Tab-separated table of C-alpha atoms in Angstrom:
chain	number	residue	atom	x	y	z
A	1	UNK	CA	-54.756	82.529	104.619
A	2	UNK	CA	-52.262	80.990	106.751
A	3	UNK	CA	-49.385	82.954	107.853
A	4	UNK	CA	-45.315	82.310	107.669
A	5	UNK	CA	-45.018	80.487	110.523
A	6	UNK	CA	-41.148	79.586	109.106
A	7	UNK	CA	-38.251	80.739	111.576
A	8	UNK	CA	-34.941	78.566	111.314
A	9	UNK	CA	-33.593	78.420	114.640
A	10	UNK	CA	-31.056	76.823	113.783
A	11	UNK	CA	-30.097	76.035	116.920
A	12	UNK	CA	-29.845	71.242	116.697
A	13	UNK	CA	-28.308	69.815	119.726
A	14	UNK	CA	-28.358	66.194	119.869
A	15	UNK	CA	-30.676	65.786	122.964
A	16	UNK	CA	-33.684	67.397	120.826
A	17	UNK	CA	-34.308	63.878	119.600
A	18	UNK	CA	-35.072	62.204	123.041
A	19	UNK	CA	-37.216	64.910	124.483
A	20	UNK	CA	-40.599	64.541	122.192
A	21	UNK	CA	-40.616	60.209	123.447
A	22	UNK	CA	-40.944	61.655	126.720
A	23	UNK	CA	-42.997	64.502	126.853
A	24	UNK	CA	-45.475	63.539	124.438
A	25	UNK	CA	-46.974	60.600	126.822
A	26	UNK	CA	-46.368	62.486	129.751
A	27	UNK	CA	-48.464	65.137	127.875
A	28	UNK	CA	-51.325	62.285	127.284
A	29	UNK	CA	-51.416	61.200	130.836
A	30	UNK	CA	-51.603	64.883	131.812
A	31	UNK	CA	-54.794	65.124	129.389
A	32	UNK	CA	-56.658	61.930	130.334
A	33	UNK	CA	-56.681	63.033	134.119
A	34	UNK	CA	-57.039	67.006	133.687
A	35	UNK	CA	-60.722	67.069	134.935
A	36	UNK	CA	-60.597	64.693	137.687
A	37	UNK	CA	-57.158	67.120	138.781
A	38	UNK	CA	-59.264	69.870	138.479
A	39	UNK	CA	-62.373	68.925	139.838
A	40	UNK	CA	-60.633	67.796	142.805
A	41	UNK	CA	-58.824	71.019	142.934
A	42	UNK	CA	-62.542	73.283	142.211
A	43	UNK	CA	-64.466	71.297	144.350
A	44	UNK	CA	-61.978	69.595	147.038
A	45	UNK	CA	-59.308	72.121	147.543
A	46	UNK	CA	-60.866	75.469	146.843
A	47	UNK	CA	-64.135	74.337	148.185
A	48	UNK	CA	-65.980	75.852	145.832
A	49	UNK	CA	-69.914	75.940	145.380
A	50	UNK	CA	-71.156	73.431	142.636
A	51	UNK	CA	-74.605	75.369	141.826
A	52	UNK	CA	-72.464	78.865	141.515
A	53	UNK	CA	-72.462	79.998	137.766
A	54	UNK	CA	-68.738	81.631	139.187
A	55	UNK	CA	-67.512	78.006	139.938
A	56	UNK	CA	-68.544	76.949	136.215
A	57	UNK	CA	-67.293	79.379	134.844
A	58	UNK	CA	-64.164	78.971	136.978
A	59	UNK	CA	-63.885	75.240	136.180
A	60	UNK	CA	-64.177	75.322	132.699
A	61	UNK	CA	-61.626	78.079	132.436
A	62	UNK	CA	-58.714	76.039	134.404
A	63	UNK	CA	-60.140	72.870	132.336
A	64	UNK	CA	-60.044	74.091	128.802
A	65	UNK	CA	-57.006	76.347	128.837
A	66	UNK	CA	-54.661	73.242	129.773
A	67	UNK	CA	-56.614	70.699	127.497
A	68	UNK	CA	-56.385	73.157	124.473
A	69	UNK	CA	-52.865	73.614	125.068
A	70	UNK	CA	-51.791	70.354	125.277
A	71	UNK	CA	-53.832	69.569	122.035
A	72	UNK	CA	-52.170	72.388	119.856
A	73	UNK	CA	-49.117	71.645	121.600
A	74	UNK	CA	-48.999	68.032	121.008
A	75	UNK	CA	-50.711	68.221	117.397
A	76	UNK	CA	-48.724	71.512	115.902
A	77	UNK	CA	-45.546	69.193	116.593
A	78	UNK	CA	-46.720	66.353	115.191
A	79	UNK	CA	-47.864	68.127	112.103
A	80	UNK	CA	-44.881	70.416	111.728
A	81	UNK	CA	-42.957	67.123	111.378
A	82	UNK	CA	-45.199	65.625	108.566
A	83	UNK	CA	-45.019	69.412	106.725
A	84	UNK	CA	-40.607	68.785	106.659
A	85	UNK	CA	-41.907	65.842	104.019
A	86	UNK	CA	-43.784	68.213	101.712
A	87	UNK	CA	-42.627	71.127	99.962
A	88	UNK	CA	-44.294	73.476	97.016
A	89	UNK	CA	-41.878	72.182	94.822
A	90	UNK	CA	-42.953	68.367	95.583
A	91	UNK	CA	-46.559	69.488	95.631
A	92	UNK	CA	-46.126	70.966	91.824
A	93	UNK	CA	-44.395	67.725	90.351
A	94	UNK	CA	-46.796	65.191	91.980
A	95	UNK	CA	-49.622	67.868	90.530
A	96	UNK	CA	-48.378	67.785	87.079
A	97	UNK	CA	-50.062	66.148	84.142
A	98	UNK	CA	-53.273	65.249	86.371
A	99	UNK	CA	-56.514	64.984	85.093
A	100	UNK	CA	-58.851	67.489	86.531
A	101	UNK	CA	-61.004	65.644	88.917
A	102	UNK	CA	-58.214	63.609	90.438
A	103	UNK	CA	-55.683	66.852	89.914
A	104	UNK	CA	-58.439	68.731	92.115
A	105	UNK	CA	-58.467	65.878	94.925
A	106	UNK	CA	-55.131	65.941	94.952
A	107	UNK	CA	-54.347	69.229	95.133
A	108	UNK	CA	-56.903	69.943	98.080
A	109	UNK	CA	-55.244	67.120	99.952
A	110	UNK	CA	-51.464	68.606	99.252
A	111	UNK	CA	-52.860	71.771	100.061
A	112	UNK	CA	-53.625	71.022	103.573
A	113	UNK	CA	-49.566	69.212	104.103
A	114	UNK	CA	-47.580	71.893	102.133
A	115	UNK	CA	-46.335	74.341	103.699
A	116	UNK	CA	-47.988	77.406	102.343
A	117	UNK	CA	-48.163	80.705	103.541
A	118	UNK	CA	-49.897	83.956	101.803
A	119	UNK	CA	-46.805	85.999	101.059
A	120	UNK	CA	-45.988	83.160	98.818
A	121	UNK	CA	-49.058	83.109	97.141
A	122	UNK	CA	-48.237	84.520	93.519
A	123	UNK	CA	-44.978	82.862	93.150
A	124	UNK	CA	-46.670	79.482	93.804
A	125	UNK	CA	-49.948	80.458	91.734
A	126	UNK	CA	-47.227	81.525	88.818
A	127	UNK	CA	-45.226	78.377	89.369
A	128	UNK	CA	-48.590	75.735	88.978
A	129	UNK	CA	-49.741	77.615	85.833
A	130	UNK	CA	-45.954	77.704	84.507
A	131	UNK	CA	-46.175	73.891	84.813
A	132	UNK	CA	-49.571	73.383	82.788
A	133	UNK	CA	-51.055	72.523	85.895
A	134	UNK	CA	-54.804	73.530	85.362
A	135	UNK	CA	-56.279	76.384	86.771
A	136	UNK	CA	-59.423	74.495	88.783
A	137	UNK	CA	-56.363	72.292	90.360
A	138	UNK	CA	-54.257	75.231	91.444
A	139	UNK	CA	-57.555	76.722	93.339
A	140	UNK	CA	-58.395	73.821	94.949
A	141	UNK	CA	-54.658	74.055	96.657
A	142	UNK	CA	-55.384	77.336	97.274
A	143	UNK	CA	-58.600	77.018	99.096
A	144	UNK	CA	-57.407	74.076	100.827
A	145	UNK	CA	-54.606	75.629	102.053
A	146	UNK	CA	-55.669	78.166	104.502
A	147	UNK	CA	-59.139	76.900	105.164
A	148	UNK	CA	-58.218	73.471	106.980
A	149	UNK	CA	-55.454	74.275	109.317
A	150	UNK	CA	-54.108	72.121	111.851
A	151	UNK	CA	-54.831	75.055	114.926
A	152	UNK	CA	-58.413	75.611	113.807
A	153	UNK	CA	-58.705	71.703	113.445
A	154	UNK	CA	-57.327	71.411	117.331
A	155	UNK	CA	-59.717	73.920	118.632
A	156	UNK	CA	-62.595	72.264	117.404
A	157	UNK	CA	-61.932	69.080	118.678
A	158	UNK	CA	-60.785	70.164	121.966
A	159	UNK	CA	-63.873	72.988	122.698
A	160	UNK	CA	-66.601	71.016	120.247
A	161	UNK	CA	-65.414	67.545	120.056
A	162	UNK	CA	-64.041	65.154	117.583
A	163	UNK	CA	-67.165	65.327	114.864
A	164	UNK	CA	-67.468	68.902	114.604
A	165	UNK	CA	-63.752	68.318	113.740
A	166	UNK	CA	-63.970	65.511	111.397
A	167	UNK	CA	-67.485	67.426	110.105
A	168	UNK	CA	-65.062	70.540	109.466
A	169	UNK	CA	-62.235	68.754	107.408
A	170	UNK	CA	-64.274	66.759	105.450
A	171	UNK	CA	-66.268	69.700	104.467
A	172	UNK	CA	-63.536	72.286	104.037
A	173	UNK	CA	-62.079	69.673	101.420
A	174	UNK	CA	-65.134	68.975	100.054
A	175	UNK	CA	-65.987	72.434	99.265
A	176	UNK	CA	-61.937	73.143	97.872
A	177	UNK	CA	-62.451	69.902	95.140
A	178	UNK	CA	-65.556	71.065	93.988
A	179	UNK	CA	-64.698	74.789	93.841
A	180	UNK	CA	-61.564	73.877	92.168
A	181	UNK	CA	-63.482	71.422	89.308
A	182	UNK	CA	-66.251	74.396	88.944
A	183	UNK	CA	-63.448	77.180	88.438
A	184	UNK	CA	-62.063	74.475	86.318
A	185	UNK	CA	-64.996	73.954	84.167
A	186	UNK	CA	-65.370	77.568	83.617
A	187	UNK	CA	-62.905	78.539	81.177
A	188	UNK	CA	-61.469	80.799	82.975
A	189	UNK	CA	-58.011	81.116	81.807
A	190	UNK	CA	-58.739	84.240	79.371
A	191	UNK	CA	-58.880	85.951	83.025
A	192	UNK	CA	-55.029	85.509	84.126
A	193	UNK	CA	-52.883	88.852	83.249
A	194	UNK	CA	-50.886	87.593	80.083
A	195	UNK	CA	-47.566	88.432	81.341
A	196	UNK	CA	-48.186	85.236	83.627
A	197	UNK	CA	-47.911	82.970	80.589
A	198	UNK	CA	-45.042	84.933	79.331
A	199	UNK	CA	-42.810	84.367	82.490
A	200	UNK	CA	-40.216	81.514	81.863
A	201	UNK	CA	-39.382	80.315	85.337
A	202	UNK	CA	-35.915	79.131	85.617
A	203	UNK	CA	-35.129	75.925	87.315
A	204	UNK	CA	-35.222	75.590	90.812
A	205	UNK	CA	-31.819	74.821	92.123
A	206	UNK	CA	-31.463	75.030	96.026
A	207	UNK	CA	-28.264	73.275	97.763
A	208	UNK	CA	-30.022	70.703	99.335
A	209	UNK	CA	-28.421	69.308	102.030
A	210	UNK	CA	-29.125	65.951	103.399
A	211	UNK	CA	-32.208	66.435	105.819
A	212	UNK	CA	-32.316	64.041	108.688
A	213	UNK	CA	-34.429	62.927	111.359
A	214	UNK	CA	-33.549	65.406	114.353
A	215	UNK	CA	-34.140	68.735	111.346
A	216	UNK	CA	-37.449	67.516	110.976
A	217	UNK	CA	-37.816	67.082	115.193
A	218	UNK	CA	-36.306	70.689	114.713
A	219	UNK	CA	-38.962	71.871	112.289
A	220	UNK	CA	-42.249	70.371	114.732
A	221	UNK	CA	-39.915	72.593	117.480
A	222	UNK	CA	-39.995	75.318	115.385
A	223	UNK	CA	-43.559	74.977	114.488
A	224	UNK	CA	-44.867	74.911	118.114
A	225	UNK	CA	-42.924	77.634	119.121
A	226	UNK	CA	-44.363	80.278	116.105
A	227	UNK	CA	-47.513	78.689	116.087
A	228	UNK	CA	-47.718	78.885	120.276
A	229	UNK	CA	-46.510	81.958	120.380
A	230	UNK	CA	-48.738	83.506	118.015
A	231	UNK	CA	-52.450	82.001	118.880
A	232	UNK	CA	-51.566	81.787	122.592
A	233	UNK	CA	-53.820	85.150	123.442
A	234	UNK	CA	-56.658	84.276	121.011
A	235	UNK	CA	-57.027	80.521	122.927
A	236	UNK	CA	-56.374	82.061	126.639
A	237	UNK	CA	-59.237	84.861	125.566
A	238	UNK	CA	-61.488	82.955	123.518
A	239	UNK	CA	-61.739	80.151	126.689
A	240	UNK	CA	-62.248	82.928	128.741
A	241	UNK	CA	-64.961	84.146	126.908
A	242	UNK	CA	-66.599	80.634	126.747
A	243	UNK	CA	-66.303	80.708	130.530
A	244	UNK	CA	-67.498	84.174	130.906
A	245	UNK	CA	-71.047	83.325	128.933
A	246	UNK	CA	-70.878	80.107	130.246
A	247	UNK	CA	-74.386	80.409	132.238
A	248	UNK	CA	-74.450	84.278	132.665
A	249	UNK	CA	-75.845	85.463	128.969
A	250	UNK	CA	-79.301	84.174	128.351
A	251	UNK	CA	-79.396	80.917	126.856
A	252	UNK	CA	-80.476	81.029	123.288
A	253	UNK	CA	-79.595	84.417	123.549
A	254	UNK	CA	-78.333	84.184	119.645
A	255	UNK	CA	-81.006	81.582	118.472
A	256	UNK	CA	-83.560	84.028	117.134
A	257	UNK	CA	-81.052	85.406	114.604
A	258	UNK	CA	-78.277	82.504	114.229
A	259	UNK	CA	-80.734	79.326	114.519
A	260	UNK	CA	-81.744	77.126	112.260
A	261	UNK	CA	-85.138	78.338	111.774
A	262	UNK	CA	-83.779	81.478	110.255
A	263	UNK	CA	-82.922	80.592	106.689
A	264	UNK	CA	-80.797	83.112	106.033
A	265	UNK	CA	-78.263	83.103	108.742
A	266	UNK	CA	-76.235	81.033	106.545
A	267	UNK	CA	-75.751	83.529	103.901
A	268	UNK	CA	-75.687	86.319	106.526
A	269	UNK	CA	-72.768	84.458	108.086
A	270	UNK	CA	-70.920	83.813	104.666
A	271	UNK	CA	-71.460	87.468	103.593
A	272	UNK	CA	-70.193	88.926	107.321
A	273	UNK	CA	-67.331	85.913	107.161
A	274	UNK	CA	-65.723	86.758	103.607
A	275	UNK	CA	-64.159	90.439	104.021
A	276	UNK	CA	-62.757	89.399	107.203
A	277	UNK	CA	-59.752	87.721	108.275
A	278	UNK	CA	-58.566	86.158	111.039
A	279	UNK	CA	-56.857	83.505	112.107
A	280	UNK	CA	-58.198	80.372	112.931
A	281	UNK	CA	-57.538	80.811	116.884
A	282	UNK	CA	-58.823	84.553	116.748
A	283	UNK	CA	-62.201	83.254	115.321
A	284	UNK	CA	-62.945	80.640	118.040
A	285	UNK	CA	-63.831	82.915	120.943
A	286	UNK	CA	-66.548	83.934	118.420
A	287	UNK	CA	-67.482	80.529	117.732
A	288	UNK	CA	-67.553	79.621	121.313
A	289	UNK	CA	-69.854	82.446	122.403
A	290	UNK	CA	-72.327	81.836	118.962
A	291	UNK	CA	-72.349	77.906	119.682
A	292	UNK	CA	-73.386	78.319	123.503
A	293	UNK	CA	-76.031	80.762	122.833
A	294	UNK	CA	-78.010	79.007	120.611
A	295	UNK	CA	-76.245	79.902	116.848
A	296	UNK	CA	-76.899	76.651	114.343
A	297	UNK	CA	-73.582	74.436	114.014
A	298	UNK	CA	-74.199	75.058	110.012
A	299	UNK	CA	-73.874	78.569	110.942
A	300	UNK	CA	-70.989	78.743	113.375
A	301	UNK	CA	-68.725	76.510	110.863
A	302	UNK	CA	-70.182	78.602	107.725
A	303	UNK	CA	-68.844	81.750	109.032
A	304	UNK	CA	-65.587	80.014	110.833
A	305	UNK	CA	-64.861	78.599	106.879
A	306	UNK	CA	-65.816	82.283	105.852
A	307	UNK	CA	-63.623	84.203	107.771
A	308	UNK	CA	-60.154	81.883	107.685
A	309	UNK	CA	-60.954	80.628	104.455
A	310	UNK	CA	-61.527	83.774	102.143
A	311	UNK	CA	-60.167	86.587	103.123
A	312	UNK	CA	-59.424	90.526	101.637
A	313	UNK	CA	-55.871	90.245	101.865
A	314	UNK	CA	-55.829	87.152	100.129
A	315	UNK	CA	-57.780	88.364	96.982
A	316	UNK	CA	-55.606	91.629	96.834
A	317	UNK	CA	-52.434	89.513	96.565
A	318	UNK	CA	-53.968	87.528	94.381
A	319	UNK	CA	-55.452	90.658	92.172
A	320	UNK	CA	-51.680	91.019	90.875
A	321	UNK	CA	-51.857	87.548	89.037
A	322	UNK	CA	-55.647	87.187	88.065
A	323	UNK	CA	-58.473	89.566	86.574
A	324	UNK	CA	-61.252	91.089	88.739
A	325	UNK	CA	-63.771	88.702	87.311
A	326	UNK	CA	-62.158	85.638	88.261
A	327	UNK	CA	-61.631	86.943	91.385
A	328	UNK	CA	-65.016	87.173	91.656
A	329	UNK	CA	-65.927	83.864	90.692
A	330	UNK	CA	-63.343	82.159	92.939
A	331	UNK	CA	-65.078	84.161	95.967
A	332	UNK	CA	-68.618	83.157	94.672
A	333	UNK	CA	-67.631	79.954	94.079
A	334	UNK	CA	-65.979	78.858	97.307
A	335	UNK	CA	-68.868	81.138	99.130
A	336	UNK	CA	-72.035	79.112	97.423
A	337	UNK	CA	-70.052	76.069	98.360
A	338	UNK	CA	-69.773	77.281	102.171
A	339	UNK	CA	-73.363	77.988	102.419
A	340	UNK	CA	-74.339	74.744	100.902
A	341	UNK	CA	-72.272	72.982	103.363
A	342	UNK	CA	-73.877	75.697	106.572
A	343	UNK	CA	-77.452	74.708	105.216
A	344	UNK	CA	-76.968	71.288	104.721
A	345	UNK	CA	-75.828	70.761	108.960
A	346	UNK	CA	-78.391	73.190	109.581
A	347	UNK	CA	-80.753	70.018	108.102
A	348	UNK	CA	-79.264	67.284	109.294
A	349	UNK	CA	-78.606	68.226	113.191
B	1	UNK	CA	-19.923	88.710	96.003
B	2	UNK	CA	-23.881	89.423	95.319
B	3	UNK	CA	-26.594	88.801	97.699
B	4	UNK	CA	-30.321	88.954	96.671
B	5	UNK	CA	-33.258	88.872	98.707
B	6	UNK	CA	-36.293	87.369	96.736
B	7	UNK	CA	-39.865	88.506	98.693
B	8	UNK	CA	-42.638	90.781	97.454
B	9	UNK	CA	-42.080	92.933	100.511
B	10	UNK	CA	-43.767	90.443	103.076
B	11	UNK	CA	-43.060	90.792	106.798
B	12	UNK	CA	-40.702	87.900	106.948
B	13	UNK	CA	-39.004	88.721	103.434
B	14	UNK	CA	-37.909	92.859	105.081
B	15	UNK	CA	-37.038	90.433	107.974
B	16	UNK	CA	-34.346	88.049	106.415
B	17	UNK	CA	-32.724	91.768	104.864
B	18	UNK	CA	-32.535	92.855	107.676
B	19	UNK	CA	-30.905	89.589	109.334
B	20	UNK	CA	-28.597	89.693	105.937
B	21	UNK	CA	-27.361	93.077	106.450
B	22	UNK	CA	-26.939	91.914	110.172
B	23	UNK	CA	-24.588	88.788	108.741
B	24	UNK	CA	-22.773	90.659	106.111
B	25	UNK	CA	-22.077	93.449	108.973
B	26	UNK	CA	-20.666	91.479	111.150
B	27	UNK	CA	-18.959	89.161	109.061
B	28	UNK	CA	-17.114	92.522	108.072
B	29	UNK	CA	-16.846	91.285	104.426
B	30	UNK	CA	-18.190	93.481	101.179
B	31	UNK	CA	-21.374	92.407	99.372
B	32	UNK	CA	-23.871	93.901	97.242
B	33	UNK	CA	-27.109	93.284	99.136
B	34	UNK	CA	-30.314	93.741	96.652
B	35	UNK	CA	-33.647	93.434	97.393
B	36	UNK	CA	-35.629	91.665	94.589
B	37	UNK	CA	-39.313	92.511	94.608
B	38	UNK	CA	-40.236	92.436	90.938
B	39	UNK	CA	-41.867	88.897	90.507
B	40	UNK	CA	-40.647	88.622	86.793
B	41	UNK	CA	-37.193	88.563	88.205
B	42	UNK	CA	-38.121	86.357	91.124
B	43	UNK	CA	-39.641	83.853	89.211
B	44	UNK	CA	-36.324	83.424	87.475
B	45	UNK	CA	-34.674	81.804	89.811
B	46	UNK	CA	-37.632	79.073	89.945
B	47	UNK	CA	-38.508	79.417	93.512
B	48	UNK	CA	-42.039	79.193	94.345
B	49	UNK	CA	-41.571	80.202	98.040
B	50	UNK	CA	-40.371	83.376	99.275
B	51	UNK	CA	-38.742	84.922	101.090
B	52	UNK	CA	-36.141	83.220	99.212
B	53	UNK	CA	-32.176	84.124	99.350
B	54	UNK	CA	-29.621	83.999	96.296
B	55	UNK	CA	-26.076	84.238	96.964
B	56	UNK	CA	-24.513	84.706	93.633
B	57	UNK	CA	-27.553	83.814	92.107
B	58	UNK	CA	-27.931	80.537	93.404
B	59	UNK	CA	-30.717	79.512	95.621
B	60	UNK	CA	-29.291	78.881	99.587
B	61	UNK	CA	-32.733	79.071	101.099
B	62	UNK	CA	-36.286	79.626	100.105
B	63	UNK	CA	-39.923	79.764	102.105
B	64	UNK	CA	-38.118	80.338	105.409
B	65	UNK	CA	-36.427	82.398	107.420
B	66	UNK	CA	-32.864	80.863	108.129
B	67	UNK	CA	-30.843	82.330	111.376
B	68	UNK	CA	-28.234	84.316	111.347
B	69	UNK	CA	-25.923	81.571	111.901
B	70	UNK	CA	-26.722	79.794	108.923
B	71	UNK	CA	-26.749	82.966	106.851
B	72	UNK	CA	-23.249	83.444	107.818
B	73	UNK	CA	-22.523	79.837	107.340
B	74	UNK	CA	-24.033	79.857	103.564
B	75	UNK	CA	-22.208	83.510	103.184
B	76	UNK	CA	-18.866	81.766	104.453
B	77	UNK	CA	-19.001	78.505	102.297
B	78	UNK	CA	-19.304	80.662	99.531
């Protein structure tokens, strides 16, 4: 469940244009020499012990807080400018008319570039099915759409690296395509309320006005600035909590009950993961803390997918368009796919 | 002249009333301002993002929140 993160500013001056061409590979330099600066400042300046667990803890915390940063920072723009391309309204006409595999594909890989956010779920669940797209396409969009985020996809790669990043995407897309084609499969149309067929949606006429190059700059501004301003606490506290167990809880601490002998710490995950919600950046401290004390990847990204992926709000908004039974099944479905993907890293790493 | 705010009650949707009712205020002009919550109606007007904003039942904005200068500016071309 992604949130609106869609304030207008409004507010284009000319020079908005220049500033990205400059800051972005200052903000690259920055990165590539942030631990040597901070190394030298731990070690040389402060003078810090190197055995202390204090100074780790220390050193990680002024390492990862500006690395993150620049990441989302850098990324959120980047992506808030590809989002100005897509809209729902594209999204639907490039949807319509496809088959149900490739529909399904499709969809999941719209559903992570369309701007989307929960409080517009039933309009755009009533707008697919108004245009015959199928049901099993529509929920691959929607389970697409909030599980792979761009802020849950930066935090992974900056606090776990790039494959537990890649592993993440690739999953979460995997698992929306093949949730969508099983929904699809199921025949489940007898389970949307009627008066969703009966609604004849009139045609979408906004006054669109030419959209040039410095809106979209304007729209990755206006992206970094909600997104920023929103996840800013969960990154600053979920860092410090890496650095705060970093070294001082037990190691393995959480390997007895979140390993990957334990079989069922995927499904324990899944079923603790679904009726909450969270943001991606509020779930990372979490992830951080399970991860260094000895919880499975398979079960860290099982219950990250979980929690930002399904969530209780969600399926109440979505309870006004669809029957309790498919509800159901969409939560089962997406779930079974989740703890296929926690067991199968659980194997393979 | 008619304004209607499309949005199922959503955070940002009570926000762009309020930002409306801000516009219309200071802009010192008379409008009806109606907030539209009933899907059935909203899905009238076609939009598939909300909040959305109808002035005179045509679509000026839809899936965002646009600032009180261009709410005047769309209330002003009108």
């Amino acid at each position: 469940m992604a949130e609106c993160f869609t304030t207008d500013n409004g507010d284009k001056n000319k020079l908005n244009y220049y500033i990205p061409f400059v800051l972005i590979p200052l903000a690259i330099l920055v990165y590539f020499f942030l631990e040597q600066g901070v190394d030298f400042l731990v070690y040389g300046i402060f003078q810090m012990d190197k055995s202390a667990h204090l100074t780790e803890a220390i050193r990680f915390f002024l390492y990862d807080t500006p690395k993150v940063f620049i990441l989302l920072t850098v990324i959120v723009f980047v992506v808030g400018i590809i989002r100005s391309y897509f809209s729902p309204e594209k999204t639907r006409k490039a949807l319509e008319g496809k088959p149900l595999f490739i529909g399904n594909v499709m969809a999941a890989s719209l559903g992570i570039l369309t701007p989307f956010c929960t409080c517009s779920a039933i309009p755009l669940f009533i707008g697919f099915v108004e245009s015959g797209i199928p049901l099993g396409v529509t929920f691959s969009f929607l389970v697409a759409a909030p599980m792979i985020n761009e802020v849950a996809l930066v935090l992974l790669f900056g606090l776990f690296g790039w494959k537990t990043a890649l592993l993440y995407a690739s999953t979460g897309l995997l698992i929306a395509i093949v949730s969508g084609w099983v929904i699809g499969k199921l025949k489940v149309e007898r389970f949307v309320e009627e008066w969703v067929y009966e609604i004849k949606a009139g045609d979408f006429q906004v006054e669109e006005r030419k959209v040039t190059f410095n809106d979209r700059i304007q729209a990755g501004y206006t992206a970094v600035v909600d997104i920023v301003s929103k996840v800013w606490i969960y990154i600053v506290a979920g860092i410090a909590v890496g650095a705060a167990i970093h070294g001082y809880v037990p190691e393995n601490f959480m390997a007895s009950i979140m390993g990957k002998e334990v079989w069922w710490s995927v499904p324990l995950a899944v079923l603790i993961g679904v009726p909450l919600y969270s943001n991606a950046a509020g779930i990372i401290p979490i992830l951080q803390a399970l991860l260094e004390k000895g919880a499975s990847l398979g079960t860290a990204l099982a219950f990250m997918m979980s929690v930002i992926g399904l969530s209780l709000p969600e399926m109440i908004i979505l309870k006004k368009v669809i029957k309790l039974p498919l509800i159901i099944i969409f939560v089962s479905v997406v779930a079974t796919g989740i703890m296929i993907v926690g067991f199968l890293f659980n194997l393979i790493y | 002249m008619k304004i209607e705010i499309l949005g199922m009650g959503c955070a940002t949707c009570n926000k762009l009333e309020d930002t409306v009712r801000l516009a219309v205020s200071e802009m010192g002009i008379d409008a009806q301002i109606d907030h539209v919550k009933d899907i059935k109606q909203i899905m009238t007007y076609g939009v598939m993002t909300t909040p959305a904003l109808a002035i005179d039942g045509v679509i000026k904005a839809a899936g965002k929140l646009p600032s009180l200068a261009d709410i005047k500016q769309m209330i002003g071309n009108k």
